Amino acid sequence: MKNITKEDVDRLGISHPDKLSAASKRALLWPKIGNEWFGEFEVFDLKGDLAYEEGVVRRDPSAIIEEDGKYFVWYSRSVGPTQGFANDINKDKVFPWDRCDIWFATSEDGWTWKEEGMAVGRGKAGNYDDRSVFTAEILAHNGKYYLTYQTVKSPYTVRVKNQVGIAWADSPYGPWTKSEEPILSPADNGIWLGEEDNRFKVVKKGDFDSHKVHDPCLLYFNKQFYLYYKGEQMGEEITFGGRQIRHGVAISDNPLGPYIKSPYNPISNSGHEICVWPYQKGIATLITTDGPEKNTIQWSSDGINFEIKSVIKDAPHAIGLNRSLEVDKEPWAAFEWGLTHQYMNDDYQYIRRFHGRRVTTHVAKGENPG
Ligand code: AAL
């Protein structure tokens, strides 16, 4: 145990420095992190076309970009209820994100949104993206616009492997040109057990991304294109009370690829949807939903090796960060406001707006915060 100073004892309220509890021993080892990494969220309804609409799924909002005084967002859109896998998967919708296209909306104030229409649609029958294109992210770079998104080819079985596609345009309004082939695929080193359409029965699980590559998010970092993504593993287990979900990154010199998966993958041990942003010459990430490090903000100087900076209260899911904000001044500047989605029920989800704020005082009404 490092030598305990009088300031440590006073600040941590330790009564008997010669009798340290396990908790006090841990507290003495905490890094000197300021409050700037800690905060909490509030979520609000949107107005206009992105307000909840019975019968329509709008979910997994992309980051927001600002062009010509307007905000833009892209999202998964489908209609009708979800039937699941029990009946005829060739007629039914197996997930809310099945049979989706990618639509976009614009807003002048980030509260009232106008649905502009479809940006990227599903491909022709037999294409890798013929069943659904969903969960998009946007990168504006050097006057061009890049959408990365998930794709699935029919039939949408339980064991089907999702991939990632990319589309590009000279304007946020499109028109969009889609990649002929996926730019990212799951690892092929898992082995299914038997023929039953069951994703838990495996001979070998394979890499963390042996079943699905999801939530692609493209950042331009250190003069290269970093494609962050969520992996789902064949034979997925429940661990630490949640799904075994890890993040990876694939890197390219060219926005259209080829993307090479980092040998350091997985670069997280927890998480779900990807929420990453450039911060202080490195990359910050909000890890949510699953795993022992869920609800943490992490930062890396190299975009690969992330360290925990804070634990926060429940974070909104499927965050679309606001790329128009000045985010370098402090970690929570990135969370001033942005978009998220919420489940109204298992069939329909809708997009909402979050506001993040740092926690710096806790006082009663009328009390002086000191
Ligand atoms: C989301 C994302 C991906 C998954 C599904 C739709 O939260 O993780 O996009 O496929 O759920």
Coordinates of C-alpha atoms and ligand atoms in Angstrom, one line a residue:
M1 CA 0.0 0.0 0.0
K2 CA 1.4 3.4 -1.0
N3 CA 2.1 5.7 1.9
I4 CA -1.1 7.3 3.1
T5 CA -1.0 11.1 3.4
K6 CA -3.0 13.2 5.9
E7 CA -4.8 14.7 2.9
D8 CA -5.9 11.2 1.8
V9 CA -7.1 10.3 5.3
D10 CA -9.1 13.5 5.6
R11 CA -10.5 13.5 2.0
L12 CA -11.6 9.8 2.2
G13 CA -12.8 10.1 5.8
I14 CA -10.6 7.2 7.0
S15 CA -10.9 6.9 10.8
H16 CA -8.1 4.4 11.5
P17 CA -5.3 4.4 8.8
D18 CA -4.0 1.3 10.4
K19 CA -7.3 -0.5 9.9
L20 CA -8.2 -0.1 6.2
S21 CA -11.2 -1.9 4.8
A22 CA -11.0 -3.4 1.3
A23 CA -13.1 -0.4 0.1
S24 CA -10.7 2.1 1.6
K25 CA -7.7 0.3 0.1
R26 CA -9.4 0.5 -3.3
A27 CA -10.3 4.2 -2.8
L28 CA -6.7 5.0 -2.1
L29 CA -5.7 3.5 -5.4
W30 CA -8.2 5.5 -7.5
P31 CA -6.7 7.7 -10.2
K32 CA -7.1 11.4 -9.7
I33 CA -9.9 11.7 -12.3
G34 CA -11.9 15.0 -12.1
N35 CA -15.7 15.2 -12.3
E36 CA -15.6 16.2 -15.9
W37 CA -16.0 12.5 -16.9
F38 CA -19.2 12.1 -14.8
G39 CA -22.7 13.1 -15.7
E40 CA -26.3 12.0 -16.3
F41 CA -28.9 12.0 -19.0
E42 CA -32.4 13.2 -19.6
V43 CA -34.6 12.1 -22.6
F44 CA -37.3 14.1 -24.3
D45 CA -39.9 13.4 -27.1
L46 CA -39.4 14.9 -30.5
K47 CA -42.0 16.7 -32.6
G48 CA -42.9 16.4 -36.2
D49 CA -42.3 13.3 -38.3
L50 CA -40.0 11.6 -35.7
A51 CA -42.6 11.7 -33.0
Y52 CA -43.9 8.2 -32.1
E53 CA -46.1 6.8 -34.9
E54 CA -48.1 3.6 -34.2
G55 CA -47.3 1.0 -36.9
V56 CA -43.9 2.5 -37.9
V57 CA -40.4 1.5 -36.5
R58 CA -37.8 4.3 -36.5
R59 CA -34.7 3.4 -34.5
D60 CA -30.9 3.3 -34.2
P61 CA -30.4 7.0 -35.2
S62 CA -27.1 7.9 -36.8
A63 CA -25.0 10.7 -35.5
I64 CA -26.3 14.2 -36.4
I65 CA -24.5 16.4 -38.9
E66 CA -25.2 20.0 -39.6
E67 CA -25.3 21.4 -43.2
D68 CA -26.7 24.6 -44.6
G69 CA -28.2 25.5 -41.1
K70 CA -30.0 22.2 -40.9
Y71 CA -29.5 19.1 -38.8
F72 CA -29.5 15.7 -40.6
V73 CA -30.1 12.2 -39.2
W74 CA -30.4 8.8 -40.8
Y75 CA -32.2 5.8 -39.2
S76 CA -33.7 2.4 -39.7
R77 CA -37.3 2.5 -40.8
S78 CA -39.8 -0.4 -41.2
V79 CA -43.5 -0.8 -40.9
G80 CA -45.7 -3.4 -39.2
P81 CA -45.4 -5.7 -36.2
T82 CA -42.7 -8.3 -35.6
Q83 CA -43.8 -11.9 -35.8
G84 CA -40.4 -13.5 -34.9
F85 CA -39.0 -16.9 -36.0
A86 CA -42.0 -19.1 -35.1
N87 CA -43.9 -19.0 -38.4
D88 CA -42.8 -18.4 -42.0
I89 CA -39.6 -16.2 -42.0
N90 CA -40.0 -15.7 -45.8
K91 CA -43.3 -13.9 -45.2
D92 CA -42.8 -12.5 -41.7
K93 CA -40.8 -9.8 -40.0
V94 CA -38.4 -11.6 -37.6
F95 CA -37.1 -8.4 -35.8
P96 CA -38.2 -4.8 -35.7
W97 CA -35.0 -4.1 -37.8
D98 CA -36.0 -6.7 -40.4
R99 CA -37.2 -5.5 -43.8
C100 CA -35.8 -2.0 -43.1
D101 CA -34.6 0.7 -45.3
I102 CA -32.4 3.7 -44.3
W103 CA -34.4 6.9 -44.2
F104 CA -33.3 10.4 -43.2
A105 CA -34.9 13.5 -41.6
T106 CA -33.9 17.2 -41.2
S107 CA -34.5 19.8 -38.5
E108 CA -33.8 23.4 -37.9
D109 CA -33.8 23.2 -34.1
G110 CA -33.2 19.5 -33.3
W111 CA -36.7 19.3 -31.8
T112 CA -39.1 19.3 -34.8
W113 CA -38.0 16.9 -37.6
K114 CA -39.2 16.5 -41.2
E115 CA -38.9 13.0 -42.7
E116 CA -37.3 13.6 -46.1
G117 CA -37.6 10.1 -47.4
M118 CA -35.5 7.0 -48.1
A119 CA -31.7 7.4 -48.4
V120 CA -30.5 3.8 -49.0
G121 CA -32.9 1.0 -49.8
R122 CA -32.6 -2.8 -49.8
G123 CA -30.8 -4.5 -52.7
K124 CA -32.3 -6.7 -55.4
A125 CA -33.2 -10.3 -54.6
G126 CA -30.0 -12.3 -54.2
N127 CA -27.9 -9.3 -53.2
Y128 CA -26.1 -9.4 -49.8
D129 CA -28.4 -6.6 -48.7
D130 CA -31.7 -7.8 -50.1
R131 CA -33.5 -8.4 -46.8
S132 CA -32.7 -5.4 -44.7
V133 CA -30.4 -2.4 -44.6
F134 CA -30.3 -0.9 -41.1
T135 CA -28.4 0.7 -38.2
A136 CA -26.6 3.4 -40.2
E137 CA -23.9 5.9 -39.2
I138 CA -22.7 8.9 -41.1
L139 CA -19.3 10.4 -41.8
A140 CA -18.9 13.7 -43.5
H141 CA -15.3 14.0 -44.8
N142 CA -13.7 16.2 -47.4
G143 CA -17.0 17.3 -48.9
K144 CA -18.2 13.7 -49.3
Y145 CA -20.8 11.8 -47.2
Y146 CA -20.4 8.1 -46.2
L147 CA -23.2 6.0 -44.7
T148 CA -22.1 2.7 -43.1
Y149 CA -24.8 0.3 -42.1
Q150 CA -25.8 -3.3 -41.4
T151 CA -27.0 -5.6 -44.2
V152 CA -28.7 -9.0 -44.2
K153 CA -29.5 -11.4 -47.1
S154 CA -32.6 -13.5 -47.1
P155 CA -33.5 -15.9 -45.6
Y156 CA -33.3 -14.1 -42.2
T157 CA -32.6 -17.3 -40.2
V158 CA -31.4 -17.2 -36.6
R159 CA -28.0 -18.3 -37.8
V160 CA -27.8 -15.8 -40.6
K161 CA -24.6 -13.7 -40.7
N162 CA -25.1 -9.9 -40.8
Q163 CA -22.5 -7.9 -42.8
V164 CA -21.7 -4.2 -43.2
G165 CA -22.2 -2.1 -46.4
I166 CA -21.2 1.5 -47.3
A167 CA -22.9 4.1 -49.5
W168 CA -21.5 7.5 -50.5
A169 CA -22.8 10.8 -51.9
D170 CA -21.8 14.3 -52.7
S171 CA -24.7 15.7 -50.7
P172 CA -26.4 14.7 -47.5
Y173 CA -29.6 14.6 -49.6
G174 CA -28.0 11.9 -51.8
P175 CA -28.3 10.4 -54.3
W176 CA -26.3 7.5 -52.6
T177 CA -24.2 4.9 -54.4
K178 CA -24.0 1.6 -52.6
S179 CA -20.9 -0.7 -52.4
E180 CA -21.3 -3.8 -54.6
E181 CA -19.9 -6.0 -51.9
P182 CA -19.9 -5.7 -48.1
I183 CA -16.9 -3.9 -46.5
L184 CA -16.9 -6.0 -43.3
S185 CA -18.0 -9.6 -42.6
P186 CA -18.1 -11.8 -39.5
A187 CA -15.1 -14.0 -38.7
D188 CA -15.4 -17.4 -40.3
N189 CA -13.7 -19.5 -37.6
G190 CA -16.8 -20.5 -35.6
I191 CA -18.3 -23.9 -36.2
W192 CA -22.1 -24.6 -35.7
L193 CA -23.2 -27.8 -34.1
G194 CA -25.8 -29.7 -36.1
E195 CA -28.3 -28.4 -38.6
E196 CA -30.9 -26.9 -36.2
D197 CA -31.3 -23.1 -36.7
N198 CA -29.9 -22.4 -33.2
R199 CA -27.3 -19.8 -32.6
F200 CA -26.3 -21.2 -29.2
K201 CA -25.3 -24.7 -30.4
V202 CA -21.7 -24.6 -31.5
V203 CA -18.7 -26.9 -31.8
K204 CA -16.5 -23.8 -31.7
K205 CA -17.5 -20.2 -30.8
G206 CA -14.8 -18.5 -33.0
D207 CA -13.8 -14.9 -32.7
F208 CA -15.9 -12.3 -30.8
D209 CA -17.5 -11.3 -34.2
S210 CA -18.0 -14.8 -35.6
H211 CA -21.8 -14.4 -36.0
K212 CA -22.6 -10.7 -36.6
V213 CA -20.8 -7.4 -37.4
H214 CA -23.1 -4.6 -36.3
D215 CA -23.4 -0.9 -35.5
P216 CA -20.6 0.2 -37.9
C217 CA -19.4 3.7 -37.1
L218 CA -16.7 5.4 -39.3
L219 CA -14.3 8.0 -37.9
Y220 CA -11.4 9.7 -39.6
F221 CA -8.5 9.4 -37.1
N222 CA -4.8 9.8 -37.4
K223 CA -5.1 10.1 -41.3
Q224 CA -6.9 6.8 -41.6
F225 CA -10.5 5.5 -41.5
Y226 CA -11.4 3.7 -38.4
L227 CA -14.6 1.5 -38.7
Y228 CA -15.7 0.7 -35.2
Y229 CA -18.3 -2.0 -34.8
K230 CA -20.1 -4.3 -32.5
G231 CA -19.4 -8.1 -32.8
E232 CA -21.8 -10.9 -31.9
Q233 CA -20.3 -14.3 -31.3
M234 CA -21.6 -17.8 -32.3
G235 CA -22.6 -19.7 -29.1
E236 CA -23.2 -16.4 -27.3
E237 CA -23.5 -16.8 -23.5
I238 CA -25.0 -14.7 -20.8
T239 CA -22.1 -13.4 -18.6
F240 CA -22.1 -10.7 -15.9
G241 CA -25.8 -10.6 -16.2
G242 CA -25.8 -9.6 -19.9
R243 CA -24.9 -10.7 -23.4
Q244 CA -21.3 -11.4 -24.4
I245 CA -20.9 -8.3 -26.6
R246 CA -17.5 -6.8 -27.6
H247 CA -16.4 -4.0 -29.9
G248 CA -13.8 -4.2 -32.6
V249 CA -12.3 -1.8 -35.2
A250 CA -11.2 -2.3 -38.8
I251 CA -8.9 0.3 -40.4
S252 CA -8.3 1.5 -44.0
D253 CA -6.5 4.2 -45.8
N254 CA -9.5 4.6 -48.1
P255 CA -13.1 5.3 -46.9
L256 CA -14.4 2.6 -49.3
G257 CA -11.9 0.1 -47.9
P258 CA -10.4 -2.5 -47.9
Y259 CA -10.9 -2.6 -44.1
I260 CA -8.5 -4.7 -42.1
K261 CA -9.6 -5.8 -38.7
S262 CA -7.2 -4.8 -35.9
P263 CA -5.2 -7.7 -34.5
Y264 CA -6.0 -6.2 -31.1
N265 CA -9.7 -6.9 -31.5
P266 CA -11.8 -7.1 -29.4
I267 CA -11.0 -3.6 -28.2
S268 CA -13.8 -3.6 -25.5
N269 CA -15.0 -6.4 -23.2
S270 CA -18.5 -4.9 -22.9
G271 CA -21.0 -2.7 -24.7
H272 CA -23.7 -2.7 -27.3
E273 CA -24.3 0.0 -29.9
I274 CA -21.2 1.9 -30.9
C275 CA -20.9 5.5 -29.5
V276 CA -17.5 6.9 -30.3
W277 CA -16.1 10.3 -30.8
P278 CA -12.7 12.0 -31.3
Y279 CA -11.6 13.6 -28.0
Q280 CA -8.3 15.3 -27.1
K281 CA -6.3 13.7 -30.0
G282 CA -7.7 10.2 -29.0
I283 CA -11.0 8.4 -29.2
A284 CA -13.7 8.3 -26.5
T285 CA -16.4 5.7 -26.2
L286 CA -19.6 5.3 -24.2
I287 CA -20.0 1.6 -23.3
T288 CA -23.6 0.7 -22.7
T289 CA -26.1 -2.2 -22.1
D290 CA -24.0 -5.4 -21.7
G291 CA -20.9 -6.7 -19.9
P292 CA -19.0 -5.9 -16.7
E293 CA -17.9 -2.5 -18.0
K294 CA -21.4 -1.4 -19.2
N295 CA -22.3 2.3 -18.4
T296 CA -18.7 3.5 -18.5
I297 CA -17.0 6.2 -20.5
Q298 CA -13.6 5.1 -21.8
W299 CA -10.8 6.9 -23.6
S300 CA -7.8 5.8 -25.7
S301 CA -4.9 7.8 -27.1
D302 CA -4.5 5.4 -30.1
G303 CA -8.1 4.4 -30.8
I304 CA -7.4 0.8 -29.7
N305 CA -6.4 0.7 -26.0
F306 CA -9.3 2.1 -24.0
E307 CA -9.1 2.8 -20.3
I308 CA -12.2 3.4 -18.0
K309 CA -12.6 7.1 -17.1
S310 CA -15.9 7.0 -15.3
V311 CA -19.0 5.0 -14.5
I312 CA -22.3 6.7 -15.1
K313 CA -26.0 6.1 -14.4
D314 CA -28.0 4.3 -17.1
A315 CA -27.0 5.7 -20.5
P316 CA -29.6 6.0 -23.3
H317 CA -29.3 3.2 -25.9
A318 CA -28.3 3.5 -29.6
I319 CA -27.1 7.1 -29.2
G320 CA -26.7 9.3 -32.2
L321 CA -24.0 11.8 -31.2
N322 CA -24.3 15.4 -32.4
R323 CA -21.2 15.9 -34.6
S324 CA -21.9 19.7 -34.9
L325 CA -20.9 20.2 -31.3
E326 CA -17.4 21.5 -30.1
V327 CA -16.5 18.4 -28.2
D328 CA -12.8 18.9 -27.3
K329 CA -13.3 21.2 -24.4
E330 CA -14.5 18.5 -21.9
P331 CA -15.8 14.9 -22.2
W332 CA -19.4 15.7 -21.6
A333 CA -19.4 18.4 -24.3
A334 CA -20.2 15.5 -26.7
F335 CA -23.5 14.8 -24.8
E336 CA -24.9 18.4 -24.8
W337 CA -27.7 17.0 -26.9
G338 CA -28.2 14.2 -29.4
L339 CA -30.6 11.4 -30.3
T340 CA -31.5 8.0 -29.0
H341 CA -34.3 5.5 -29.5
Q342 CA -36.8 4.0 -27.1
Y343 CA -39.0 0.9 -27.2
M344 CA -42.7 1.8 -27.0
N345 CA -43.2 -2.0 -27.2
D346 CA -41.6 -5.0 -28.8
D347 CA -43.0 -4.0 -32.2
Y348 CA -42.4 -0.3 -32.4
Q349 CA -39.5 1.9 -31.4
Y350 CA -39.1 5.7 -31.9
I351 CA -36.4 8.3 -31.8
R352 CA -36.1 10.7 -29.0
R353 CA -33.7 13.4 -27.9
F354 CA -31.2 13.2 -25.0
H355 CA -29.5 16.0 -23.0
G356 CA -26.5 15.2 -21.0
R357 CA -25.2 17.2 -18.1
R358 CA -22.3 16.9 -15.7
V359 CA -22.9 16.3 -12.0
T360 CA -21.1 19.0 -10.1
T361 CA -23.3 19.8 -7.1
H362 CA -25.9 18.1 -4.9
V363 CA -27.8 20.7 -2.9
A364 CA -31.3 21.2 -1.4
K365 CA -33.6 23.9 -2.7
G366 CA -32.2 27.3 -1.6
E367 CA -28.9 25.8 -0.3
N368 CA -25.7 27.5 -1.3
P369 CA -23.6 25.1 -3.5
G370 CA -20.5 26.4 -1.8
Ligands
AAL1 C1 -29.5 -2.5 -32.3 C2 -28.1 -2.6 -32.9 C3 -28.2 -3.5 -34.1 C4 -28.8 -4.8 -33.9 C5 -30.2 -4.3 -33.6 C6 -30.5 -3.4 -34.7 O1 -29.5 -2.0 -31.0 O2 -27.2 -3.3 -31.9 O3 -29.1 -2.9 -35.0 O4 -28.8 -5.6 -35.0 O5 -30.2 -3.7 -32.3

